[in-house]
Amino acid sequence: MVQAEINIGILGHVDHGKTTLTEKLTGKWTGTHSEEIKRGISIRLGYAEMSVYFCNKCKRYSVKEKCDCGEKAEFKRKISFIDAPGHETLMTTVIAASSIIDGALFLISANEECPQPQTTEHLMVLNSIGIKNIVVVQTKVDLVSKEKAIENYKKIKEFLKGTVAENAPIIPISATYDTNINKLVEAIETTIQVPKRDAHAKLKMFISRSFDVNKPGTEIKNLKGGVIGGSVVQGVLHVGDEIEIKPGITRKENENPSPIVCKVESLREESEQLDEAKPGGLIAVGTAIDPALTKSDSLVGAIIGYKGELPEVVSTIKIKYEMIKRKDIENPPLKDSEILAINLNTATTVGVIVGLAKGIATVKLKKPLVNDKSARVALSRKVGQRWRLAGWGQLV
Ligand code: GDP
Ligand code: ZN
């Protein structure tokens, strides 16, 4: 069984073709977002896997085992795609998704003015988080004339100047007509390589989903334990490992959460069982814990590690931060008592500023976080009805 080696995020403005392209590449529909778009600051991430093949006869990449020429193509690798919805209120989800991706497809539609609002905002995220492995995809070229497509291409090039995506390849495609999909796969293969992983690093898995997989009415003796989904970002997780999940469960209001300690009963990726899970791909961890603790994504944002190896859990954090210069909205300095949405790894919470001094904000959180000082913290503020990215920082 081959595990996906890498997670690639699919970013871009709403309606620029993320869902359609994901389906084209993976054969799987990730677009179950609409029912889930209920305002809030967190939302499930869609994901799907793609297998990359190479035909040695016609030297072409594809996502099909059998090449169009009839030859059996050579399997290259598996990639896991993470699709975050483009809806503006859900920027915090895009930021959470970016904590588990190693590269990105950045979609820009050929039939709209470049840039659209989330085009700008998503690039801001890639830029700030430092994701350099980017392939820019100019989508829907079938909807415009050749001249318009070239003009739009130049606009895109101009827009990317001075950003992490400045030298990224730009691949014009039409998902509807299957145009240039092979070229896109080739660009992914040459541009988005598997990052160097430290095999000896301490285990760290970020949780992005959690479920109760039992149907209502299941007899107690047949109940399955809680299932946790996410990505290992360093180290290796094995079946049989004893793990700790932090922050864990809050049993009483205003009480500190206690970590969950449990054993890994099973590991799977999509429908396949694994004995161990390395970084890359979204995996599901089967446990024996009470499924009530994992249902409805209740553990999203928590971290899995080996017992005693994860940082402490805190409900007040200090962030050394910098504001983002935004052209599209006003972004004045932070104010005392201001409410912020805080993203740290896959965790999203709301907090209030209780102290500001010399570029350091002290924030009292509604939901405690694992004090992970190696991660970048995103700060969003409410502008009208929307959370807008305001700054970035590091926990101190
Ligand atoms: P998302 O919001 O970024 O996930 O965008 P969708 O994938 O839902 O696409 C938005 C709309 O554009 C849908 O109606 C798609 O059928 C259409 N669309 C996507 N890709 C193409 C394309 O390459 N050509 C054309 N003509 N339409 C496309
Ligand atoms: Zn071929």
Tab-separated table of C-alpha atoms and ligand atoms in Angstrom:
chain	number	residue	atom	x	y	z
A	1	MET	CA	0.000	0.000	0.000
A	2	VAL	CA	1.429	3.335	-1.064
A	3	GLN	CA	0.815	6.347	1.123
A	4	ALA	CA	0.474	9.820	-0.379
A	5	GLU	CA	3.813	11.576	-0.017
A	6	ILE	CA	2.648	15.095	-0.016
A	7	ASN	CA	-0.329	17.374	0.653
A	8	ILE	CA	-1.135	20.000	-1.924
A	9	GLY	CA	-3.593	22.778	-1.194
A	10	ILE	CA	-5.994	24.023	-3.868
A	11	LEU	CA	-6.475	27.733	-3.459
A	12	GLY	CA	-8.150	30.513	-5.358
A	13	HIS	CA	-11.203	32.728	-5.559
A	14	VAL	CA	-14.666	31.208	-5.334
A	15	ASP	CA	-15.901	29.809	-8.665
A	16	HIS	CA	-12.445	29.763	-10.230
A	17	GLY	CA	-12.717	26.004	-10.688
A	18	LYS	CA	-11.172	24.396	-7.598
A	19	THR	CA	-13.797	21.705	-7.170
A	20	THR	CA	-13.975	20.904	-10.879
A	21	LEU	CA	-10.201	20.566	-11.177
A	22	THR	CA	-9.941	18.458	-8.022
A	23	GLU	CA	-12.514	16.131	-9.488
A	24	LYS	CA	-10.660	15.970	-12.782
A	25	LEU	CA	-7.380	15.097	-11.081
A	26	THR	CA	-8.653	12.691	-8.462
A	27	GLY	CA	-11.983	11.416	-9.717
A	28	LYS	CA	-13.464	12.466	-6.415
A	29	TRP	CA	-15.850	15.259	-5.624
A	30	THR	CA	-14.730	17.288	-2.613
A	31	GLY	CA	-17.443	19.880	-2.861
A	32	THR	CA	-19.619	19.085	0.081
A	33	HIS	CA	-18.968	22.553	1.388
A	34	SER	CA	-22.203	24.275	0.501
A	35	GLU	CA	-24.205	22.583	3.245
A	36	GLU	CA	-21.389	23.291	5.636
A	37	ILE	CA	-21.056	26.953	4.885
A	38	LYS	CA	-22.907	28.160	7.877
A	39	ARG	CA	-20.895	31.265	8.755
A	40	GLY	CA	-18.655	30.078	11.636
A	41	ILE	CA	-14.914	30.314	11.583
A	42	SER	CA	-14.140	26.709	11.032
A	43	ILE	CA	-15.233	24.310	8.374
A	44	ARG	CA	-14.246	20.870	7.185
A	45	LEU	CA	-11.552	20.594	4.622
A	46	GLY	CA	-12.320	18.527	1.580
A	47	TYR	CA	-9.669	16.160	0.374
A	48	ALA	CA	-9.016	13.633	-2.323
A	49	GLU	CA	-6.087	11.657	-3.647
A	50	MET	CA	-4.496	11.575	-7.052
A	51	SER	CA	-2.117	8.968	-8.460
A	52	VAL	CA	0.433	10.252	-10.935
A	53	TYR	CA	1.412	8.078	-13.896
A	54	PHE	CA	3.985	8.480	-16.621
A	55	CYS	CA	3.792	6.883	-20.040
A	56	ASN	CA	7.286	5.884	-21.083
A	57	LYS	CA	6.205	5.568	-24.684
A	58	CYS	CA	4.802	9.041	-25.305
A	59	LYS	CA	6.652	10.682	-22.373
A	60	ARG	CA	3.451	12.058	-20.944
A	61	TYR	CA	2.188	12.451	-17.432
A	62	SER	CA	-1.383	11.631	-16.589
A	63	VAL	CA	-3.709	10.633	-13.773
A	64	LYS	CA	-4.743	7.425	-15.506
A	65	GLU	CA	-3.125	4.011	-15.293
A	66	LYS	CA	-3.788	3.418	-18.952
A	67	CYS	CA	-2.362	6.115	-21.196
A	68	ASP	CA	-4.423	7.536	-24.083
A	69	CYS	CA	-2.009	5.741	-26.438
A	70	GLY	CA	-3.123	2.411	-25.008
A	71	GLU	CA	0.082	1.618	-23.085
A	72	LYS	CA	0.117	0.866	-19.382
A	73	ALA	CA	1.690	3.896	-17.696
A	74	GLU	CA	4.203	3.751	-14.863
A	75	PHE	CA	2.978	4.692	-11.395
A	76	LYS	CA	4.960	7.626	-9.972
A	77	ARG	CA	3.459	8.772	-6.698
A	78	LYS	CA	0.329	9.591	-4.772
A	79	ILE	CA	-0.636	13.127	-3.882
A	80	SER	CA	-3.284	14.249	-1.467
A	81	PHE	CA	-5.228	17.410	-2.327
A	82	ILE	CA	-6.734	19.650	0.274
A	83	ASP	CA	-9.450	21.930	-0.894
A	84	ALA	CA	-10.453	24.885	1.210
A	85	PRO	CA	-13.569	26.793	0.234
A	86	GLY	CA	-13.098	30.188	-1.323
A	87	HIS	CA	-15.859	31.882	0.589
A	88	GLU	CA	-14.488	34.971	2.193
A	89	THR	CA	-15.776	34.402	5.697
A	90	LEU	CA	-13.796	31.199	5.720
A	91	MET	CA	-10.307	32.614	5.363
A	92	THR	CA	-9.505	31.080	8.726
A	93	THR	CA	-10.110	27.660	7.149
A	94	VAL	CA	-7.736	28.419	4.310
A	95	ILE	CA	-5.126	29.396	6.875
A	96	ALA	CA	-5.746	26.222	8.898
A	97	ALA	CA	-5.415	24.153	5.717
A	98	SER	CA	-2.149	25.839	4.851
A	99	SER	CA	-0.606	24.441	8.052
A	100	ILE	CA	-0.702	20.926	6.628
A	101	ILE	CA	0.223	21.567	3.001
A	102	ASP	CA	3.624	21.230	1.352
A	103	GLY	CA	2.725	22.992	-1.853
A	104	ALA	CA	-0.185	24.644	-3.616
A	105	LEU	CA	-2.133	24.861	-6.835
A	106	PHE	CA	-3.212	28.458	-7.085
A	107	LEU	CA	-6.168	28.851	-9.426
A	108	ILE	CA	-6.934	32.045	-11.295
A	109	SER	CA	-9.780	32.147	-13.785
A	110	ALA	CA	-9.049	33.449	-17.291
A	111	ASN	CA	-12.500	34.969	-17.658
A	112	GLU	CA	-12.389	37.389	-14.728
A	113	GLU	CA	-10.289	40.454	-13.942
A	114	CYS	CA	-7.162	39.461	-12.025
A	115	PRO	CA	-6.963	39.720	-9.042
A	116	GLN	CA	-10.271	38.923	-7.397
A	117	PRO	CA	-10.529	39.466	-3.599
A	118	GLN	CA	-9.683	35.922	-2.474
A	119	THR	CA	-7.002	35.641	-5.129
A	120	THR	CA	-5.229	38.422	-3.278
A	121	GLU	CA	-5.997	37.044	0.153
A	122	HIS	CA	-4.929	33.480	-0.598
A	123	LEU	CA	-1.657	34.646	-2.082
A	124	MET	CA	-1.139	36.651	1.103
A	125	VAL	CA	-1.456	33.402	3.067
A	126	LEU	CA	0.984	31.508	0.823
A	127	ASN	CA	3.358	34.415	0.983
A	128	SER	CA	3.218	34.799	4.751
A	129	ILE	CA	3.411	31.114	5.554
A	130	GLY	CA	6.264	30.755	3.092
A	131	ILE	CA	4.878	28.046	0.819
A	132	LYS	CA	7.178	28.210	-2.163
A	133	ASN	CA	6.184	25.139	-4.139
A	134	ILE	CA	3.410	26.686	-6.146
A	135	VAL	CA	1.893	25.965	-9.546
A	136	VAL	CA	-0.374	28.711	-10.820
A	137	VAL	CA	-3.294	27.406	-12.861
A	138	GLN	CA	-5.033	29.723	-15.293
A	139	THR	CA	-8.446	28.092	-15.462
A	140	LYS	CA	-11.399	28.201	-17.854
A	141	VAL	CA	-9.372	29.257	-20.895
A	142	ASP	CA	-12.117	27.732	-23.058
A	143	LEU	CA	-14.336	30.653	-22.101
A	144	VAL	CA	-12.122	33.365	-23.614
A	145	SER	CA	-10.411	34.128	-26.912
A	146	LYS	CA	-6.722	33.440	-27.361
A	147	GLU	CA	-5.953	37.190	-27.146
A	148	LYS	CA	-7.937	37.556	-23.925
A	149	ALA	CA	-6.197	34.534	-22.438
A	150	ILE	CA	-2.771	36.011	-23.211
A	151	GLU	CA	-3.781	39.387	-21.807
A	152	ASN	CA	-5.070	37.721	-18.638
A	153	TYR	CA	-1.848	35.677	-18.411
A	154	LYS	CA	0.176	38.896	-18.422
A	155	LYS	CA	-2.030	40.339	-15.684
A	156	ILE	CA	-1.415	37.232	-13.590
A	157	LYS	CA	2.330	37.498	-14.142
A	158	GLU	CA	2.230	41.140	-13.070
A	159	PHE	CA	0.135	40.330	-9.992
A	160	LEU	CA	2.616	37.642	-8.854
A	161	LYS	CA	5.614	39.960	-9.049
A	162	GLY	CA	7.465	40.263	-5.754
A	163	THR	CA	5.606	37.353	-4.112
A	164	VAL	CA	6.511	33.717	-3.345
A	165	ALA	CA	4.804	32.771	-6.588
A	166	GLU	CA	6.843	35.154	-8.738
A	167	ASN	CA	8.664	32.347	-10.548
A	168	ALA	CA	5.941	29.737	-10.360
A	169	PRO	CA	4.887	28.150	-13.651
A	170	ILE	CA	1.519	29.331	-14.951
A	171	ILE	CA	-0.392	26.564	-16.727
A	172	PRO	CA	-3.450	27.496	-18.794
A	173	ILE	CA	-6.095	24.763	-18.621
A	174	SER	CA	-9.690	23.911	-19.264
A	175	ALA	CA	-10.995	21.293	-16.867
A	176	THR	CA	-14.201	21.040	-18.862
A	177	TYR	CA	-12.410	20.163	-22.117
A	178	ASP	CA	-9.513	18.301	-20.530
A	179	THR	CA	-7.058	20.756	-22.043
A	180	ASN	CA	-3.495	20.775	-20.718
A	181	ILE	CA	-4.250	18.574	-17.710
A	182	ASN	CA	-1.157	16.517	-18.649
A	183	LYS	CA	0.940	19.673	-18.655
A	184	LEU	CA	-0.446	20.581	-15.265
A	185	VAL	CA	0.458	17.169	-13.840
A	186	GLU	CA	3.931	17.558	-15.319
A	187	ALA	CA	4.290	20.977	-13.688
A	188	ILE	CA	3.195	19.518	-10.353
A	189	GLU	CA	5.802	16.768	-10.722
A	190	THR	CA	8.644	19.150	-11.502
A	191	THR	CA	7.682	22.001	-9.175
A	192	ILE	CA	6.212	20.430	-6.064
A	193	GLN	CA	8.778	18.031	-4.693
A	194	VAL	CA	8.544	16.147	-1.446
A	195	PRO	CA	10.210	18.248	1.244
A	196	LYS	CA	13.073	16.773	3.272
A	197	ARG	CA	11.562	15.127	6.343
A	198	ASP	CA	13.446	14.529	9.542
A	199	ALA	CA	12.845	10.862	10.333
A	200	HIS	CA	13.983	11.356	13.930
A	201	ALA	CA	11.761	14.321	14.705
A	202	LYS	CA	9.188	13.870	17.461
A	203	LEU	CA	5.793	12.715	16.326
A	204	LYS	CA	3.378	15.501	15.524
A	205	MET	CA	0.028	15.041	13.826
A	206	PHE	CA	-2.407	17.898	13.256
A	207	ILE	CA	-6.062	16.995	13.496
A	208	SER	CA	-8.284	18.368	10.746
A	209	ARG	CA	-11.353	16.112	11.131
A	210	SER	CA	-12.868	13.845	13.744
A	211	PHE	CA	-15.834	11.498	13.572
A	212	ASP	CA	-18.216	9.147	15.244
A	213	VAL	CA	-18.528	6.458	12.554
A	214	ASN	CA	-21.368	4.551	14.229
A	215	LYS	CA	-24.847	4.622	12.728
A	216	PRO	CA	-27.571	5.673	15.138
A	217	GLY	CA	-29.000	2.689	16.986
A	218	THR	CA	-25.797	0.594	16.863
A	219	GLU	CA	-25.713	-1.931	19.707
A	220	ILE	CA	-23.148	-1.150	22.364
A	221	LYS	CA	-21.118	-4.281	21.720
A	222	ASN	CA	-20.778	-3.292	18.069
A	223	LEU	CA	-19.811	0.332	18.673
A	224	LYS	CA	-16.592	1.507	17.046
A	225	GLY	CA	-14.247	3.874	18.880
A	226	GLY	CA	-13.652	7.493	17.877
A	227	VAL	CA	-11.930	8.155	14.544
A	228	ILE	CA	-9.514	11.028	14.070
A	229	GLY	CA	-8.400	12.478	10.733
A	230	GLY	CA	-5.424	14.639	9.939
A	231	SER	CA	-1.854	14.706	8.750
A	232	VAL	CA	1.354	13.598	10.354
A	233	VAL	CA	3.654	16.591	9.898
A	234	GLN	CA	6.719	15.046	11.481
A	235	GLY	CA	7.786	11.676	12.853
A	236	VAL	CA	6.016	8.383	12.170
A	237	LEU	CA	2.828	7.033	13.727
A	238	HIS	CA	2.380	3.251	14.074
A	239	VAL	CA	-0.512	0.948	14.831
A	240	GLY	CA	-0.223	0.068	18.513
A	241	ASP	CA	1.424	3.354	19.532
A	242	GLU	CA	0.276	4.991	22.712
A	243	ILE	CA	-0.552	8.588	21.914
A	244	GLU	CA	-1.594	11.745	23.669
A	245	ILE	CA	-4.092	14.212	22.203
A	246	LYS	CA	-3.877	17.825	23.343
A	247	PRO	CA	-5.552	20.134	24.394
A	248	GLY	CA	-7.989	17.260	25.012
A	249	ILE	CA	-11.378	17.360	26.692
A	250	THR	CA	-12.877	20.052	28.848
A	251	ARG	CA	-15.101	18.281	31.349
A	252	LYS	CA	-16.396	21.347	33.132
A	253	GLU	CA	-16.734	24.871	31.895
A	254	ASN	CA	-13.799	27.154	32.769
A	255	GLU	CA	-11.707	24.169	33.693
A	256	ASN	CA	-8.471	23.326	31.921
A	257	PRO	CA	-8.830	20.544	29.373
A	258	SER	CA	-7.202	17.220	30.108
A	259	PRO	CA	-5.256	15.388	27.421
A	260	ILE	CA	-6.681	12.197	25.969
A	261	VAL	CA	-4.360	9.214	26.141
A	262	CYS	CA	-5.163	6.251	23.930
A	263	LYS	CA	-3.791	3.556	21.667
A	264	VAL	CA	-3.753	3.607	17.878
A	265	GLU	CA	-6.005	0.695	16.934
A	266	SER	CA	-5.854	1.185	13.177
A	267	LEU	CA	-4.559	3.529	10.508
A	268	ARG	CA	-5.979	4.094	7.089
A	269	GLU	CA	-5.647	6.364	4.135
A	270	GLU	CA	-8.771	6.609	2.012
A	271	SER	CA	-9.911	2.976	2.040
A	272	GLU	CA	-6.538	1.327	2.569
A	273	GLN	CA	-5.099	0.059	5.840
A	274	LEU	CA	-1.638	1.218	6.893
A	275	ASP	CA	0.780	-0.193	9.481
A	276	GLU	CA	2.416	3.151	9.888
A	277	ALA	CA	1.780	6.712	8.734
A	278	LYS	CA	4.517	9.081	7.654
A	279	PRO	CA	4.144	12.760	6.817
A	280	GLY	CA	2.027	13.409	3.725
A	281	GLY	CA	-1.542	12.519	2.985
A	282	LEU	CA	-4.585	12.660	5.168
A	283	ILE	CA	-4.968	9.665	7.401
A	284	ALA	CA	-7.628	8.364	9.736
A	285	VAL	CA	-6.639	7.026	13.131
A	286	GLY	CA	-8.930	4.451	14.715
A	287	THR	CA	-8.972	4.535	18.521
A	288	ALA	CA	-10.895	2.955	21.363
A	289	ILE	CA	-11.944	6.277	22.863
A	290	ASP	CA	-15.584	7.169	23.372
A	291	PRO	CA	-16.925	8.246	19.938
A	292	ALA	CA	-18.856	11.010	21.694
A	293	LEU	CA	-15.488	12.739	22.154
A	294	THR	CA	-14.685	12.717	18.437
A	295	LYS	CA	-18.046	13.330	16.837
A	296	SER	CA	-18.759	16.331	14.591
A	297	ASP	CA	-15.153	17.438	14.235
A	298	SER	CA	-14.911	18.165	17.942
A	299	LEU	CA	-11.175	17.421	18.022
A	300	VAL	CA	-10.244	19.642	15.067
A	301	GLY	CA	-7.242	21.758	15.952
A	302	ALA	CA	-5.855	19.345	18.520
A	303	ILE	CA	-2.395	17.784	18.159
A	304	ILE	CA	-1.308	14.162	18.505
A	305	GLY	CA	2.088	13.311	19.930
A	306	TYR	CA	3.716	10.729	22.160
A	307	LYS	CA	2.946	11.039	25.826
A	308	GLY	CA	4.777	13.888	27.489
A	309	GLU	CA	6.327	15.173	24.268
A	310	LEU	CA	3.862	17.894	23.290
A	311	PRO	CA	4.094	21.467	24.574
A	312	GLU	CA	1.816	22.656	27.384
A	313	VAL	CA	-1.742	23.861	26.861
A	314	VAL	CA	-2.355	27.548	27.451
A	315	SER	CA	-5.352	29.847	27.487
A	316	THR	CA	-3.432	33.102	27.368
A	317	ILE	CA	-0.807	33.529	24.685
A	318	LYS	CA	1.807	36.126	23.839
A	319	ILE	CA	2.325	36.739	20.153
A	320	LYS	CA	5.201	38.650	18.597
A	321	TYR	CA	3.393	39.923	15.537
A	322	GLU	CA	3.564	42.074	12.450
A	323	MET	CA	0.647	43.672	10.664
A	324	ILE	CA	0.076	42.982	6.990
A	325	LYS	CA	0.035	45.891	4.583
A	326	ARG	CA	-3.259	45.583	2.750
A	327	LYS	CA	-4.298	47.576	-0.270
A	328	ASP	CA	-7.849	46.258	-0.353
A	329	ILE	CA	-8.978	47.089	3.181
A	330	GLU	CA	-7.850	49.385	5.955
A	331	ASN	CA	-5.701	47.564	8.451
A	332	PRO	CA	-4.962	49.944	11.339
A	333	PRO	CA	-2.811	48.881	14.325
A	334	LEU	CA	-4.342	46.411	16.792
A	335	LYS	CA	-6.273	47.909	19.683
A	336	ASP	CA	-6.617	46.892	23.287
A	337	SER	CA	-9.760	44.765	23.878
A	338	GLU	CA	-10.046	43.977	20.181
A	339	ILE	CA	-11.420	40.538	19.307
A	340	LEU	CA	-9.220	38.436	17.045
A	341	ALA	CA	-9.533	35.077	15.350
A	342	ILE	CA	-6.340	33.157	16.015
A	343	ASN	CA	-5.048	30.366	13.788
A	344	LEU	CA	-2.304	28.127	15.065
A	345	ASN	CA	-1.673	24.998	12.994
A	346	THR	CA	-5.142	23.526	12.351
A	347	ALA	CA	-6.600	25.175	15.451
A	348	THR	CA	-8.857	28.187	15.184
A	349	THR	CA	-10.075	30.108	18.179
A	350	VAL	CA	-11.271	33.540	19.125
A	351	GLY	CA	-9.512	35.702	21.677
A	352	VAL	CA	-9.467	39.163	23.137
A	353	ILE	CA	-6.411	41.385	23.326
A	354	VAL	CA	-5.610	42.032	26.982
A	355	GLY	CA	-2.215	43.643	26.506
A	356	LEU	CA	-0.219	45.344	23.758
A	357	ALA	CA	3.440	46.296	24.025
A	358	LYS	CA	6.325	46.603	21.561
A	359	GLY	CA	4.928	44.382	18.859
A	360	ILE	CA	3.750	41.775	21.340
A	361	ALA	CA	0.064	41.115	21.874
A	362	THR	CA	-1.241	39.218	24.880
A	363	VAL	CA	-4.441	37.431	23.954
A	364	LYS	CA	-6.862	35.656	26.252
A	365	LEU	CA	-8.363	32.758	24.327
A	366	LYS	CA	-11.864	31.388	24.357
A	367	LYS	CA	-10.526	27.885	23.673
A	368	PRO	CA	-7.058	26.900	24.908
A	369	LEU	CA	-4.262	25.965	22.497
A	370	VAL	CA	-1.135	23.853	22.491
A	371	ASN	CA	1.715	26.310	22.958
A	372	ASP	CA	3.528	25.357	19.755
A	373	LYS	CA	6.257	27.932	19.342
A	374	SER	CA	7.503	26.486	16.079
A	375	ALA	CA	4.327	27.423	14.223
A	376	ARG	CA	3.198	30.684	12.695
A	377	VAL	CA	0.163	32.349	14.170
A	378	ALA	CA	-2.304	34.137	11.923
A	379	LEU	CA	-4.338	37.010	13.299
A	380	SER	CA	-7.622	37.917	11.665
A	381	ARG	CA	-9.904	40.755	12.612
A	382	LYS	CA	-13.535	41.324	11.928
A	383	VAL	CA	-14.239	43.822	9.185
A	384	GLY	CA	-18.003	44.080	8.773
A	385	GLN	CA	-19.257	40.500	8.853
A	386	ARG	CA	-15.971	38.983	7.782
A	387	TRP	CA	-12.770	37.763	9.314
A	388	ARG	CA	-9.940	39.368	7.383
A	389	LEU	CA	-6.292	38.495	7.688
A	390	ALA	CA	-4.586	41.296	9.649
A	391	GLY	CA	-1.206	40.027	10.750
A	392	TRP	CA	1.151	37.162	11.443
A	393	GLY	CA	3.319	36.221	14.352
A	394	GLN	CA	5.001	33.648	16.512
A	395	LEU	CA	4.227	32.613	20.068
A	396	VAL	CA	6.782	33.842	22.579
B	1	GDP	P1	-14.794	26.561	-7.009
B	1	GDP	O1	-15.777	27.444	-6.324
B	1	GDP	O2	-13.461	27.227	-7.146
B	1	GDP	O3	-14.698	25.169	-6.430
B	1	GDP	O4	-15.297	26.418	-8.528
B	1	GDP	P2	-16.074	25.220	-9.242
B	1	GDP	O5	-15.171	24.097	-9.552
B	1	GDP	O6	-17.304	24.923	-8.476
B	1	GDP	O7	-16.434	25.907	-10.642
B	1	GDP	C1	-17.309	26.996	-10.754
B	1	GDP	C2	-18.052	26.915	-12.062
B	1	GDP	O8	-17.138	27.006	-13.149
B	1	GDP	C3	-18.810	25.617	-12.249
B	1	GDP	O9	-20.048	25.903	-12.847
B	1	GDP	C4	-17.919	24.823	-13.182
B	1	GDP	O10	-18.662	23.910	-13.984
B	1	GDP	C5	-17.295	25.901	-14.017
B	1	GDP	N1	-15.961	25.507	-14.516
B	1	GDP	C6	-14.922	24.996	-13.809
B	1	GDP	N2	-13.851	24.763	-14.607
B	1	GDP	C7	-14.225	25.126	-15.858
B	1	GDP	C8	-13.559	25.129	-17.132
B	1	GDP	O11	-12.401	24.752	-17.295
B	1	GDP	N3	-14.269	25.607	-18.191
B	1	GDP	C9	-15.561	26.051	-18.063
B	1	GDP	N4	-16.181	26.494	-19.151
B	1	GDP	N5	-16.201	26.063	-16.894
B	1	GDP	C10	-15.555	25.599	-15.806
B	2	ZN	ZN	1.262	6.872	-23.921
